[in-house]
Tab-separated table of C-alpha atoms and ligand atoms in Angstrom:
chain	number	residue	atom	x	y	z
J	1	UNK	CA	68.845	-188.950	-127.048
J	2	UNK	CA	72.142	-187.799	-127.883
J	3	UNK	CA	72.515	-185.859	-130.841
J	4	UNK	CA	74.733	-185.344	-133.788
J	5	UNK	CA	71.984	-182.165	-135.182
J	6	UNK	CA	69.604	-180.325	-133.167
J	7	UNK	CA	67.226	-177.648	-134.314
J	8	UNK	CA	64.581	-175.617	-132.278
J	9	UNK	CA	62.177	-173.641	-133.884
J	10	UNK	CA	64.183	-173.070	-137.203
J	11	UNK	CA	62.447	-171.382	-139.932
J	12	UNK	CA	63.490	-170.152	-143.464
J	13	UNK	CA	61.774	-166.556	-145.295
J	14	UNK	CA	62.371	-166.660	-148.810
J	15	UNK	CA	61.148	-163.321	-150.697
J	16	UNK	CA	58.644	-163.033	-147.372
J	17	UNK	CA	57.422	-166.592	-147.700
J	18	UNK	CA	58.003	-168.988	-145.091
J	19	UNK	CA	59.657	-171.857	-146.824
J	20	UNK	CA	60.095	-174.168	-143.837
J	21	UNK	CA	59.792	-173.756	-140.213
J	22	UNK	CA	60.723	-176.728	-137.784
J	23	UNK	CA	60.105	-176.657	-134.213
J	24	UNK	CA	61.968	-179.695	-133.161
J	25	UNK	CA	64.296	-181.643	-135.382
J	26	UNK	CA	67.110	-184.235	-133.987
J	27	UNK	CA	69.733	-186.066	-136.091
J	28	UNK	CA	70.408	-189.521	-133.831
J	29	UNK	CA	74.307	-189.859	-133.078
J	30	UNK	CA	75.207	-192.405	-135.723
J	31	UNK	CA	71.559	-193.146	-137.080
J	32	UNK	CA	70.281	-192.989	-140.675
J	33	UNK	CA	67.157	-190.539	-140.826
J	34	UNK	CA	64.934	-190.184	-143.797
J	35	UNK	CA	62.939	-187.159	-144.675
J	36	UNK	CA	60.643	-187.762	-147.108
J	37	UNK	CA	58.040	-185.761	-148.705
J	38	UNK	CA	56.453	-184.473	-151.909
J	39	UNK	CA	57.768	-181.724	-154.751
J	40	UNK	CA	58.369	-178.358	-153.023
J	41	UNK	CA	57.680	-179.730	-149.703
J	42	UNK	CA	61.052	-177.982	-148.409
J	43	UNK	CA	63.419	-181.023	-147.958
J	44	UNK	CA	66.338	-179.575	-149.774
J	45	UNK	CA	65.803	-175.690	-147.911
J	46	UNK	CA	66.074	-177.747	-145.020
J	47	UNK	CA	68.706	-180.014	-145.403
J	48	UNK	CA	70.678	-177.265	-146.900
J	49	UNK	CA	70.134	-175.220	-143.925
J	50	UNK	CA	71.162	-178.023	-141.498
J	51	UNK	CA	74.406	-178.558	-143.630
J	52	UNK	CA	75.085	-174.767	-143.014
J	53	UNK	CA	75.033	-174.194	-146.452
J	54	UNK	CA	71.770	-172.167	-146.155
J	55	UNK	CA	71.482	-169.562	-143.930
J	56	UNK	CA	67.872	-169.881	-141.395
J	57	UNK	CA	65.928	-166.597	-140.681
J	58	UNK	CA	65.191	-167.901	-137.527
J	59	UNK	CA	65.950	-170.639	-134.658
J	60	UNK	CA	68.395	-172.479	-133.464
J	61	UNK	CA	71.209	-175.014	-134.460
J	62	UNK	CA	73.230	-177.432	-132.333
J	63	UNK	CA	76.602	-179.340	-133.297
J	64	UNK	CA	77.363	-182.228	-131.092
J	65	UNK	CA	75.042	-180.175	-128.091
J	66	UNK	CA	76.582	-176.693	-128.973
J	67	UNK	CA	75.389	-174.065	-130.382
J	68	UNK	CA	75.980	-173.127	-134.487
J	69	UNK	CA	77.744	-169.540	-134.317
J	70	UNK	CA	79.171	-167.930	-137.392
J	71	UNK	CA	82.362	-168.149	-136.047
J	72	UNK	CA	82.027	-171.770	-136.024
J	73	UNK	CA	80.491	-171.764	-139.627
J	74	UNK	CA	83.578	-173.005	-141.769
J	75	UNK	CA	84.877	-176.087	-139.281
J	76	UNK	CA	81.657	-176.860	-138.863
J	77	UNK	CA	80.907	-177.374	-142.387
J	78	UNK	CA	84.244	-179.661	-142.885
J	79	UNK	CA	82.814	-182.308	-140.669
J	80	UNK	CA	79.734	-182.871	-143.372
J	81	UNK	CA	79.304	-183.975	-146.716
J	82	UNK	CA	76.134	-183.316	-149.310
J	83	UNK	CA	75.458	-185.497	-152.048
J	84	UNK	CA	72.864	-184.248	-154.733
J	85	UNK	CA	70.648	-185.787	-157.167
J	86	UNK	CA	73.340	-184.106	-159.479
J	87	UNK	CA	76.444	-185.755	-159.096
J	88	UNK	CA	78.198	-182.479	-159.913
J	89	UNK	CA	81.322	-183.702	-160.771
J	90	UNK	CA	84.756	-182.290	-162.067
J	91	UNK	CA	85.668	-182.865	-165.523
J	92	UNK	CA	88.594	-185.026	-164.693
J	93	UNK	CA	89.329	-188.619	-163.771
J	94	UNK	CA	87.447	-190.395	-160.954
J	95	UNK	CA	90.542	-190.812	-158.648
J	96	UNK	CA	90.768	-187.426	-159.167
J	97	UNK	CA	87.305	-186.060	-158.181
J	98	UNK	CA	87.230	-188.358	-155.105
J	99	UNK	CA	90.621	-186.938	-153.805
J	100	UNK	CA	89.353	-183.354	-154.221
J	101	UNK	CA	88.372	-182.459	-150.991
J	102	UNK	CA	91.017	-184.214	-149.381
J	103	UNK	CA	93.533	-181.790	-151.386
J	104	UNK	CA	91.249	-178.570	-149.979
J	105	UNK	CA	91.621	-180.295	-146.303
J	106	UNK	CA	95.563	-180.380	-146.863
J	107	UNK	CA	95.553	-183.889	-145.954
J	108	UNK	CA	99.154	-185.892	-146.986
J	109	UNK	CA	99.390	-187.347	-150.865
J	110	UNK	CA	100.025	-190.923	-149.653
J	111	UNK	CA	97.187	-190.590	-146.927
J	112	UNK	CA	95.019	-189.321	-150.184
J	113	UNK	CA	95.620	-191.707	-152.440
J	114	UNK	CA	94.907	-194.845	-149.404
J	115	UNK	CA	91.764	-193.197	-148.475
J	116	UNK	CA	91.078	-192.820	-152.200
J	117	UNK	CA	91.588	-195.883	-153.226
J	118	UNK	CA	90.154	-197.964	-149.907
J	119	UNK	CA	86.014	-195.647	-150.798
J	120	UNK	CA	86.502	-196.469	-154.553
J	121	UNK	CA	87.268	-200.373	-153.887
J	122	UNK	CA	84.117	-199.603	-151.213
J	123	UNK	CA	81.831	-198.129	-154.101
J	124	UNK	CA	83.055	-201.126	-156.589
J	125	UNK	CA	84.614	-198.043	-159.017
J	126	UNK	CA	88.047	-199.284	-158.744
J	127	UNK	CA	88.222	-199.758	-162.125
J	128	UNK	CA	87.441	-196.780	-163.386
J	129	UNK	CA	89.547	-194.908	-161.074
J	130	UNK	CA	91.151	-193.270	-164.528
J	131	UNK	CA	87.909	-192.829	-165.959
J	132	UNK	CA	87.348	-189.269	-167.110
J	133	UNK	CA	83.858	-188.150	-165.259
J	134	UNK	CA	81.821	-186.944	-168.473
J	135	UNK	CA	82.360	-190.470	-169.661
J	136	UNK	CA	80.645	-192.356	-166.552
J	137	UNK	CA	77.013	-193.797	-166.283
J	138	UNK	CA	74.302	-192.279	-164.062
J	139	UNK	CA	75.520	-194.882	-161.441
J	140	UNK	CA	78.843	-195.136	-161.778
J	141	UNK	CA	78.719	-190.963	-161.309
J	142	UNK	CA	76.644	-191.055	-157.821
J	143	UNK	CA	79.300	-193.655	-156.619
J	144	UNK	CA	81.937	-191.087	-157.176
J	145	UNK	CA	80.140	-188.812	-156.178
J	146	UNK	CA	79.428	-190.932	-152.803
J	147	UNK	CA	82.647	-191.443	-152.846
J	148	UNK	CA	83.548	-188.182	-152.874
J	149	UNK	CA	81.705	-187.452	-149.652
J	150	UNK	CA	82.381	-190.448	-147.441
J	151	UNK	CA	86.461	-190.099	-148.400
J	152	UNK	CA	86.127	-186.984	-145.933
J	153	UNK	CA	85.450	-189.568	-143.080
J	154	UNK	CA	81.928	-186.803	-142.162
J	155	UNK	CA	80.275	-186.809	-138.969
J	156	UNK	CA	77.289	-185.907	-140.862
J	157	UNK	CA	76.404	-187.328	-144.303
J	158	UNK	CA	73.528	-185.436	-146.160
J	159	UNK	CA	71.916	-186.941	-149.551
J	160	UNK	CA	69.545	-185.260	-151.297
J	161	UNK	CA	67.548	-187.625	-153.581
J	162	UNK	CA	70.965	-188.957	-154.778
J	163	UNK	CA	68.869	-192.083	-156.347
J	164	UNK	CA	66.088	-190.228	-157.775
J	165	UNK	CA	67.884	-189.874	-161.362
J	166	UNK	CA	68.794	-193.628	-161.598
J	167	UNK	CA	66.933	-196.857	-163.472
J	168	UNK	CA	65.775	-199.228	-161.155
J	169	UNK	CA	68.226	-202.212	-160.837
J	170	UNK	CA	70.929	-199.671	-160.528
J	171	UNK	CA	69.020	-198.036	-157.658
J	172	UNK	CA	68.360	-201.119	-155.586
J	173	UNK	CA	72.596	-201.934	-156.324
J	174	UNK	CA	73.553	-198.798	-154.935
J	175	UNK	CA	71.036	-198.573	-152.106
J	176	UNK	CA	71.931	-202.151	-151.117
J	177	UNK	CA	76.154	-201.018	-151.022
J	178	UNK	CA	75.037	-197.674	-149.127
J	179	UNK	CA	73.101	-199.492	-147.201
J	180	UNK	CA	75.867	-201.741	-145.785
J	181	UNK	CA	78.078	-198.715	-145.732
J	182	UNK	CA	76.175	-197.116	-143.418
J	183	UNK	CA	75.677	-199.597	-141.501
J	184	UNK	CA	79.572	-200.154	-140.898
J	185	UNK	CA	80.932	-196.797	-140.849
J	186	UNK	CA	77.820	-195.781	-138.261
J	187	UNK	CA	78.151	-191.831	-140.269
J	188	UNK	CA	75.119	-189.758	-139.267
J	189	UNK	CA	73.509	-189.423	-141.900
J	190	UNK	CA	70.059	-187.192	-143.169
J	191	UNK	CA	68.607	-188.730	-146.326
J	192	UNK	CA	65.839	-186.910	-148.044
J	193	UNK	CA	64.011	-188.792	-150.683
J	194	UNK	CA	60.208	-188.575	-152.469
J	195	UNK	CA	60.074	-192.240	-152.700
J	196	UNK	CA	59.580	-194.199	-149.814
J	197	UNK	CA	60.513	-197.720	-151.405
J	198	UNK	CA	64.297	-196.320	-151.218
J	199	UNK	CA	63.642	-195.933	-147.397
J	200	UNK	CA	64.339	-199.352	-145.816
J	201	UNK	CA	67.420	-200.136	-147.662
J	202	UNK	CA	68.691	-197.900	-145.533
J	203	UNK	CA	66.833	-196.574	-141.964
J	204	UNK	CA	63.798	-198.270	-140.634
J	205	UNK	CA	63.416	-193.990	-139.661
J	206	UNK	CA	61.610	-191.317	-141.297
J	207	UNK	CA	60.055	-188.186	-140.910
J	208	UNK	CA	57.593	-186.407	-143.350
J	209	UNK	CA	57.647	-183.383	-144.448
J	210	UNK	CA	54.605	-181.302	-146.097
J	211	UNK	CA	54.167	-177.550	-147.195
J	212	UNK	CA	57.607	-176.472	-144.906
J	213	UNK	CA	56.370	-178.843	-141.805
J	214	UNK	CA	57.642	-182.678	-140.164
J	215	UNK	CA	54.104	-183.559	-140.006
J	216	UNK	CA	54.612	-186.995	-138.612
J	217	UNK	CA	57.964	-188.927	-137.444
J	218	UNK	CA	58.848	-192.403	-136.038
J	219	UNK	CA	59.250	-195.667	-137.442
J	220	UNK	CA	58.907	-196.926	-141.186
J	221	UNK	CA	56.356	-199.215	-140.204
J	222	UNK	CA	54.273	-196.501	-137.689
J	223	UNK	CA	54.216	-194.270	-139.846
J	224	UNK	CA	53.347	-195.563	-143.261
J	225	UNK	CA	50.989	-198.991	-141.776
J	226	UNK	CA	50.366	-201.580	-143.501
J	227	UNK	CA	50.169	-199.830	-146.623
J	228	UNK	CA	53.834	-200.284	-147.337
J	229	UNK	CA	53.220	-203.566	-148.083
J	230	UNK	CA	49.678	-203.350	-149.973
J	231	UNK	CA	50.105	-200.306	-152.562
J	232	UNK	CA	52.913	-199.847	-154.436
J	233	UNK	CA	52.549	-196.199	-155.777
J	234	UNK	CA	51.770	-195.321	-152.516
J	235	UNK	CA	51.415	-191.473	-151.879
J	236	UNK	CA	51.989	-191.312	-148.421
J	237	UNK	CA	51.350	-187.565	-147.568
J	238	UNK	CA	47.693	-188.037	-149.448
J	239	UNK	CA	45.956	-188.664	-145.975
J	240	UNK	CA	47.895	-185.405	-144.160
J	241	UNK	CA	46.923	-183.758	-147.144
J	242	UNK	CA	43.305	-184.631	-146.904
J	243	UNK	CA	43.412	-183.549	-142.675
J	244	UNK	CA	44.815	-180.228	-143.660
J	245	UNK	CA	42.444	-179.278	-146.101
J	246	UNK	CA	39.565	-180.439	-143.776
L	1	ATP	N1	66.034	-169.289	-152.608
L	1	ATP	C1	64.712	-169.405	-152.702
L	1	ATP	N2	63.921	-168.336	-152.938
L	1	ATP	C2	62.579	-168.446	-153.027
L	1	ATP	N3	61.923	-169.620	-152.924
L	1	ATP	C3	62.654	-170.716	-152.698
L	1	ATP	C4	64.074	-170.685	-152.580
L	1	ATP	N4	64.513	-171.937	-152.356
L	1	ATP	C5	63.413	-172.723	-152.352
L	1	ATP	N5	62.305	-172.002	-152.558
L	1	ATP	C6	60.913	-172.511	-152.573
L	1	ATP	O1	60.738	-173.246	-151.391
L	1	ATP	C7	59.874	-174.351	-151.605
L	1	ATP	C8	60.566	-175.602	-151.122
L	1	ATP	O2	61.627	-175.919	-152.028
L	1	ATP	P1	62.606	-177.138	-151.804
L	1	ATP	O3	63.508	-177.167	-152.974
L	1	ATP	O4	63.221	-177.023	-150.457
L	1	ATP	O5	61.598	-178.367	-151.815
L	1	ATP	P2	61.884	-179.921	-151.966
L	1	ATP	O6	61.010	-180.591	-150.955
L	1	ATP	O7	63.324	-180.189	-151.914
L	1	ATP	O8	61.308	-180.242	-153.415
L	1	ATP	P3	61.811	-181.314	-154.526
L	1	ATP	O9	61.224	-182.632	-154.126
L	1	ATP	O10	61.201	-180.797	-155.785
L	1	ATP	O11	63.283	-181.302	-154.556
L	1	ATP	C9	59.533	-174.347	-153.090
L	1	ATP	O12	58.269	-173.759	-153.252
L	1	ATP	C10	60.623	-173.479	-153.694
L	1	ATP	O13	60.148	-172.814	-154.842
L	2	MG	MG1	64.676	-181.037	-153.262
């Protein structure tokens, strides 16, 4: 399978506790994985580990089949974008906060401003390109803030429960756009959610992750059954839950 992400026995100490460890991890070439998983179940330590952000105690990392080395830390880390569940924006206009990293990158004004103005048309925010941030609704801030990331043109797009904040109709909008974004642009992309409903709009793949662990991995369909369909407050970790305790 060729690869965008590799990891091989990675593992994260925090304060002597093992926070995740991951024998075996692979981000597709141009696929859409989600990692789902309960509250503290180490989704974020990982994903900020496999942005680079996060340093591992342990394992190792491949870009594009070679090897993560510190020397190859920073240009790594401008081929990726993270999106949080906090849009963490800039207290200036939208334009402006989508066009940020394309400043840092050094890339040409006119260049900028197409780019700019080609993800906010993209992300239906056009018109509040002069918007002041503060002054932006839950979803109108995670499209900038999508925005923000995809203007960057990543190999590797990580979202960390950018949704989770959001009412429901505004959700299933966004998801939808994403969804056909995704599917266009073909950006690797790691997407870590606790709610499994979010999950098809975007990847029919997923891997679950419980107490610092991918405990299962594969299809939507293999490895939640039929019960995606039947229940829909599904807890899907209950059963793994239940087979570790045993
Ligand atoms: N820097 C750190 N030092 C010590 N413990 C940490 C650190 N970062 C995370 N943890 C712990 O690691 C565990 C996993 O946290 P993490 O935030 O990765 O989980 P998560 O799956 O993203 O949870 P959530 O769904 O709540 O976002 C938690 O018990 C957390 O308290
Ligand atoms: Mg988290």
């Amino acid at each position: 399978m060729n690869c965008v992400l590799e990891a091989r026995n990675l593992h994260l100490l925090r304060g002597g506790r093992e926070i995740f460890a991951v024998e075996n991890f692979g981000l597709v070439k141009g696929g859409v994985l989600a990692l789902i998983g309960p509250n503290g179940a180490g989704k974020t330590s990982l994903l900020l580990t496999l942005a680079l952000l996060e340093r591992p105690s342990g394992g190792t990392l491949l870009f594009s089949g070679e090897k993560v080395t510190p020397g190859r830390l920073i240009s790594l880390r401008r081929r990726m974008a993270v999106v949080f569940q906090e849009p963490l924006l800039l207290d200036t206009t939208v334009e402006k906060n989508i066009a940020v990293g394309l400043k840092i990158r050094k890339v040409p004004d006119k260049e900028a401003r197409q780019r700019t103005a080609l993800w906010m048309e993209r992300l239906d925010i056009g018109h509040l390109a002069l918007r002041r941030a503060r002054h932006l609704s839950g979803g109108e801030a995670q499209r900038t803030s999508l925005a923000r990331a995809l203007v960057l043109e990543p190999e590797v797009l990580f979202l960390d429960e950018p949704f989770a904040a959001l009412d429901f109709p505004t959700r299933n909008a966004l998801l939808n756009d994403l969804g056909a974004i995704l599917r266009d642009t073909e950006v690797s992309t790691l997407f870590v959610t606790h709610d499994y409903t979010e999950i098809p709009f975007l990847t029919a793949n997923v891997a679950v992750m419980f107490k610092g662990r991918i405990i299962k991995s594969g299809l939507l369909r293999e490895v939640f059954g039929a019960e995606i369909q039947r229940r829909e407050n599904l807890v899907p970790w209950g059963a793994e839950q239940a087979e570790l305790n045993a």
